[in-house]
Coordinates of C-alpha atoms and ligand atoms in Angstrom, one line a residue:
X28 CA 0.0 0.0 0.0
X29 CA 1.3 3.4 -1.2
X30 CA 2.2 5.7 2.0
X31 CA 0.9 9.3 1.9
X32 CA 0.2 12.3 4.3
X33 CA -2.8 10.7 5.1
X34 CA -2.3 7.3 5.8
X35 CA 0.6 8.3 8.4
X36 CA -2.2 10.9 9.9
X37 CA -4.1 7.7 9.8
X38 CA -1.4 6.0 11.7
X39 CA -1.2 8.6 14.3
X40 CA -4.5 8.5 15.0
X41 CA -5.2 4.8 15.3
X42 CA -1.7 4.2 17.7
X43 CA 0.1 2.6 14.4
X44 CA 3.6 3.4 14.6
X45 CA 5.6 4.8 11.8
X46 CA 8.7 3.7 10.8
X47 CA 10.9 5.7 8.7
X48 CA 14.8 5.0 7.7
X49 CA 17.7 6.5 6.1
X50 CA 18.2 5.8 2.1
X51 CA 20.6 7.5 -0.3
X52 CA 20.6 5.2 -3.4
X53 CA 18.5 2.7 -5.2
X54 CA 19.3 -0.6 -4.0
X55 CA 19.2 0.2 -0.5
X56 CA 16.3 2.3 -0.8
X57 CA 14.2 -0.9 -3.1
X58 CA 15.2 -3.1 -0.1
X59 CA 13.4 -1.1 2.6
X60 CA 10.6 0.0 0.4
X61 CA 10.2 -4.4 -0.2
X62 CA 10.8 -4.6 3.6
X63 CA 7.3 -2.3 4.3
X64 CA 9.3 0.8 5.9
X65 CA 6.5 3.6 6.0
X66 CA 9.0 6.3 5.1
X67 CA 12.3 6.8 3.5
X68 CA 14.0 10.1 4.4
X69 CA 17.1 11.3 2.0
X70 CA 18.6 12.9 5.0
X71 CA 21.3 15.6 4.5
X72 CA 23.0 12.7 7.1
X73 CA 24.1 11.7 3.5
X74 CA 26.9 14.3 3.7
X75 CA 28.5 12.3 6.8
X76 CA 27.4 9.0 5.8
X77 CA 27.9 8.8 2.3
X78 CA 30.5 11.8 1.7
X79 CA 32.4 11.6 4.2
X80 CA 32.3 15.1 5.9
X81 CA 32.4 16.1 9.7
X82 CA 28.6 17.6 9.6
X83 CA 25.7 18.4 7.3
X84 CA 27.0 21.9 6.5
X85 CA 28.3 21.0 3.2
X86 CA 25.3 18.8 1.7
X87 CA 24.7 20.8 -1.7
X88 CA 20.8 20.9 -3.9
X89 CA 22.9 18.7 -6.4
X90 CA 23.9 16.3 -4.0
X91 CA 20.2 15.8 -2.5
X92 CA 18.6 15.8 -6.1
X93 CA 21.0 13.2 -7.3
X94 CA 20.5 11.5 -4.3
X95 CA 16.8 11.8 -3.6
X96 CA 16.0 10.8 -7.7
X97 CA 18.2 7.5 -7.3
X98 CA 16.0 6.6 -3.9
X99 CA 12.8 7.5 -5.4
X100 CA 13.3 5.0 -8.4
X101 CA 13.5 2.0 -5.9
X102 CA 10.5 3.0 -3.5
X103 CA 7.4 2.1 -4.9
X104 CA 5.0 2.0 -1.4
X105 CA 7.6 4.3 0.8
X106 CA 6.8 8.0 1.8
X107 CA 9.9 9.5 0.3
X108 CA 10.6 13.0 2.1
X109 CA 13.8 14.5 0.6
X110 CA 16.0 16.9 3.4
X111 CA 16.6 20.7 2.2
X112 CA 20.2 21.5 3.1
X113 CA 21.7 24.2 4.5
X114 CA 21.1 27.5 3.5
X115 CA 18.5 26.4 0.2
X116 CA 15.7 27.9 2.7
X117 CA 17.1 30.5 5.0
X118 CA 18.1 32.9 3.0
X119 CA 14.7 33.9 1.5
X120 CA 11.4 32.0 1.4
X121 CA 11.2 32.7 -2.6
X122 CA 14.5 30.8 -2.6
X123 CA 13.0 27.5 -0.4
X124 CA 9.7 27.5 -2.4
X125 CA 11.9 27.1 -5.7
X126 CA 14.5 24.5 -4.1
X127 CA 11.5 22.4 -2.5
X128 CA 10.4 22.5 -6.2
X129 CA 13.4 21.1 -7.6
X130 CA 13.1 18.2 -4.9
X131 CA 9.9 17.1 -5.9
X132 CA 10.4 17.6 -10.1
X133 CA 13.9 16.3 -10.5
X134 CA 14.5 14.5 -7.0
X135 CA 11.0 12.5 -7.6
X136 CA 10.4 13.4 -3.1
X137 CA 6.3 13.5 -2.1
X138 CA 7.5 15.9 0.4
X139 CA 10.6 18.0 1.8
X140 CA 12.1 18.3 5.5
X141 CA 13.5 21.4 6.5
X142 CA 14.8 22.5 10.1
X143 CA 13.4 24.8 12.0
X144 CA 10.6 26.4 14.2
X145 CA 8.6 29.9 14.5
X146 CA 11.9 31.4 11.9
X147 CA 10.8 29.5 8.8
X148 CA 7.3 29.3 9.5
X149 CA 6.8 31.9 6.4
X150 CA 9.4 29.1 4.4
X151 CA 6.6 26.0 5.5
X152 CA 3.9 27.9 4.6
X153 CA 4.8 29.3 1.2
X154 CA 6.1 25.5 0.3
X155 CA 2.7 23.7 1.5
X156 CA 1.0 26.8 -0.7
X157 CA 2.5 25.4 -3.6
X158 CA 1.3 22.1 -2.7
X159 CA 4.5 20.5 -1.7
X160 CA 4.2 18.4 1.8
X161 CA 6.4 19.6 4.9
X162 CA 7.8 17.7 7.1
X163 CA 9.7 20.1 10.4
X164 CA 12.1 19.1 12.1
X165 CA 12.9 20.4 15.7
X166 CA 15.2 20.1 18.9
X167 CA 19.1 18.9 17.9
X168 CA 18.9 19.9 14.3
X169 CA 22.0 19.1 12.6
X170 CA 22.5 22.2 10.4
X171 CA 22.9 24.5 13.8
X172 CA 25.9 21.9 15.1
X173 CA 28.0 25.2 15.2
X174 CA 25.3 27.5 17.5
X175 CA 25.1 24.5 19.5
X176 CA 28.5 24.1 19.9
X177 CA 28.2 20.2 18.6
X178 CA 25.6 17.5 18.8
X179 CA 23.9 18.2 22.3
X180 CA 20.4 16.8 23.5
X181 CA 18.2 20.1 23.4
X182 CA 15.0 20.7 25.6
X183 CA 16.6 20.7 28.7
X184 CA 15.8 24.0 30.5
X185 CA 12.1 24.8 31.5
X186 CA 12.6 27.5 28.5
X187 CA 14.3 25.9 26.1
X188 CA 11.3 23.3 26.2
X189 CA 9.1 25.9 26.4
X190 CA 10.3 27.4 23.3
X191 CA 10.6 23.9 21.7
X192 CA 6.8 23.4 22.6
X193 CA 6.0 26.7 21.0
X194 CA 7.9 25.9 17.7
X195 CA 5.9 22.7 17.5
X196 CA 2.7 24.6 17.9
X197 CA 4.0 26.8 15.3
X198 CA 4.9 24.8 12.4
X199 CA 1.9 22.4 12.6
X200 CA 0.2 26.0 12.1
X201 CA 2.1 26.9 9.1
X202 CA 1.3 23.4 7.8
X203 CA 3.9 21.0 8.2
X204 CA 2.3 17.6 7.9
X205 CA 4.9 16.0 9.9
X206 CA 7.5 16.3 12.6
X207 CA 10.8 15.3 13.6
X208 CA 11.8 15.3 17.2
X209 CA 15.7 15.0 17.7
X210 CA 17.5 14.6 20.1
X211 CA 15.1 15.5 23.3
X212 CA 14.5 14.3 26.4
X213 CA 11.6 11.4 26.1
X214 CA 8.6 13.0 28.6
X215 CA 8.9 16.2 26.1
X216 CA 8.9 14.5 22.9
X217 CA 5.5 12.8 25.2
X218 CA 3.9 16.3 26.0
X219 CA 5.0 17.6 22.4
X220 CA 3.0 14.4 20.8
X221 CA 0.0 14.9 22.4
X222 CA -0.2 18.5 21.8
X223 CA 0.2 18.0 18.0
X224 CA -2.6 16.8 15.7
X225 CA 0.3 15.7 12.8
X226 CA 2.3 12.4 13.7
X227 CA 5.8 13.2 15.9
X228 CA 8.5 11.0 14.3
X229 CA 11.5 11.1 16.6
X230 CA 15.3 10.0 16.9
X231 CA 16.7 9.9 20.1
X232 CA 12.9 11.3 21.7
X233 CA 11.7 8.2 23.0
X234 CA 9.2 5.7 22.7
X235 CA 6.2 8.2 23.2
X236 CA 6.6 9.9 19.9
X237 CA 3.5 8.6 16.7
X238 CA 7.3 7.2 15.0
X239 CA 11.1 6.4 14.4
X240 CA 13.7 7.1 12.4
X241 CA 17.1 5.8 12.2
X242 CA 19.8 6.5 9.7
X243 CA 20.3 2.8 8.3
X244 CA 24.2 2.9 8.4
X245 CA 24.0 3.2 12.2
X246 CA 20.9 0.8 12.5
X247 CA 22.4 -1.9 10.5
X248 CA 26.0 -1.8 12.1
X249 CA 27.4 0.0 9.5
X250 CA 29.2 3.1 11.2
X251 CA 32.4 2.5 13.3
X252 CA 33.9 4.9 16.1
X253 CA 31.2 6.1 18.5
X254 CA 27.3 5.2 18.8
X255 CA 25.1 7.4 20.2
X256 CA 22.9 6.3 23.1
X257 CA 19.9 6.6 20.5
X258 CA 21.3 4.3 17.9
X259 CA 20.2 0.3 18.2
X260 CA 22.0 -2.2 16.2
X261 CA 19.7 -4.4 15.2
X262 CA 22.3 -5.9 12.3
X263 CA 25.8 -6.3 12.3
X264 CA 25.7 -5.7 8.5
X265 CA 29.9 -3.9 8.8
X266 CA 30.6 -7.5 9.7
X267 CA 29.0 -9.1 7.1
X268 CA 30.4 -7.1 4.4
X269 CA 34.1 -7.8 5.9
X270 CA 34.0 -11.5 5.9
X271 CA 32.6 -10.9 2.1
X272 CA 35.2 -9.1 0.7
X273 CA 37.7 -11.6 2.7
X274 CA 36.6 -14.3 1.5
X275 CA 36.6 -12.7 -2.1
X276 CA 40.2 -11.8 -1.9
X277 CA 41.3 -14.8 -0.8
X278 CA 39.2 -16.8 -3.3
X279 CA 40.8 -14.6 -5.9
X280 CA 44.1 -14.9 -5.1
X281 CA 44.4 -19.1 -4.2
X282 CA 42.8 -19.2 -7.4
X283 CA 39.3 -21.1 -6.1
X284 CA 37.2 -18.0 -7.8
X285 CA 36.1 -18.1 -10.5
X286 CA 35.3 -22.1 -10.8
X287 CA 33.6 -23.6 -13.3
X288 CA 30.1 -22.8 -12.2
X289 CA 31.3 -18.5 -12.5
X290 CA 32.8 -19.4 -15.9
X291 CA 31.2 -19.0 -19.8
X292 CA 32.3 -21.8 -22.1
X293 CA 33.1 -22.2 -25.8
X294 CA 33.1 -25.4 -28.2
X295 CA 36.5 -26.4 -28.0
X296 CA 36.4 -27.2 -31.8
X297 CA 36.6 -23.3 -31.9
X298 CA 39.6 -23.2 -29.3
X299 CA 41.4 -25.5 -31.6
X300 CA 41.0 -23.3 -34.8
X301 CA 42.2 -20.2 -32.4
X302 CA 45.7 -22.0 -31.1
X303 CA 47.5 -20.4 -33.8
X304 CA 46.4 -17.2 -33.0
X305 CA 48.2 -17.0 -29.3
X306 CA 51.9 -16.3 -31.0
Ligands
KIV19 O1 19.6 13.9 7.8 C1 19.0 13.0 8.5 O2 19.3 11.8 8.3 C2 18.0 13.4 9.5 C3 17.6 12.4 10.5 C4 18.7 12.3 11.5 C5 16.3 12.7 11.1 O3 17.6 14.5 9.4

């Protein structure tokens, strides 16, 4: 069943959790979409996990368009929402209006993700005007790692959550369909979910949020160096993929791949004509 704004409103309301994952290319993003994942977010996590930079800052329009068009080709059911990165929507909302177009006509995305409360409400609002689905994000937002002074649970101080509250309030006004709760502490993602009429889809927020997501490099075992608390393993996929490449060198090199069964054949009638050929 194809997943749209209204069947995860649907979800919400009926206590159906959503589950939403990480994707940056086609294969991965086919398997999940076979798998029944609800939602497959091109995250701008795609400048750390697939690029190899320290943060998000760097994550390009080209990179998420290239990224977001070779995702949307393998999900057929999933809710693709495509991130906008840094500074395609700050600068002026005409600017996010056309750069949430280009995510939906040459990315393929149903809807975009921006971070963000009450300071791009006027962005959300002029991007669901032209018809495009929003989906907020709020609390550790990647793309403010340097206000923050690095990747630090927010929501902590009676008016920081306050404010957080307020900025849910906020966007759900302006007409995000969607939110994503990061890194908060788990009885205010709780308050925050029950406030909001639109499903809460949170990553390191708890169980009480309407949803998950996960990036699927850390999910499936994938990362190395340090996991945060949030993270579960629930594959050790890194593992896999070593003992798969071992076993393919070493295979290749005592000379037991390719064997017969790996190998196209020819008449040897042919080979016979040939054997003058090899001086
Ligand atoms: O970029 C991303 O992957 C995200 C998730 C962490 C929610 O925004």
């Amino acid at each position: 069943m194809k997943n749209t704004v209204a069947t995860l409103l649907k979800q919400k309301q009926s206590g159906d959790k959503i589950t939403m994952l990480t994707a940056y290319d086609y294969t991965t993003a086919k398997i999940f979409d076979e798998c029944g994942v609800n939602s497959i977010l091109v995250g701008d996590s795609l400048g750390m996990v697939m690029l190899g930079y320290e943060n998000t800052l760097a994550v390009t329009m080209e990179d998420m368009i290239h990224h977001t068009a070779a995702v949307s080709r393998g999900a057929e059911n999933a809710f693709v929402v495509a991130d906008m990165p840094f500074m395609s929507y700050q600068v002026s909302v005409r600017e996010a209006v056309i750069n949430a177009g280009r995510l939906i006509k040459e990315g393929g995305a149903t809807a975009v993700k921006l971070e963000g409360g009450a300071e791009v409400c006027e962005q959300i609002r002029a991007i669901v005007n032209a018809s495009i689905p929003v989906v907020a994000h709020l609390g550790l937002t990647p793309q403010s790692v340097n206000v923050f002074g690095g990747f630090k649970v927010q929501g902590k101080s009676l008016d920081k959550a306050k404010k957080l509250i307020d900025d849910a309030v906020k966007i759900q006004e302006a007409g995000a369909c969607a939110v994503v709760l990061e890194g908060i502490p788990a009885k205010l993602a709780e308050i925050i979910t029950k406030k909001l009429a639109i499903p809460t889809i949170g990553i390191g927020a708890g169980g009480g949020c309407d949803g998950q997501v996960l990036v699927y490099q850390d999910m499936l075992g994938l990362t190395v160096g340090h996991t945060p608390k949030f993270v579960k393993r629930f594959a050790e996929a890194g593992d896999l993929i070593r003992s798969g490449v071992s076993n393919y060198i070493n295979e290749t090199k005592n000379g037991t791949f390719p064997s017969e069964e790996h190998t196209y054949s020819v008449d040897e009638e042919i080979i016979d004509k040939l054997a003058g050929e090899v001086d």
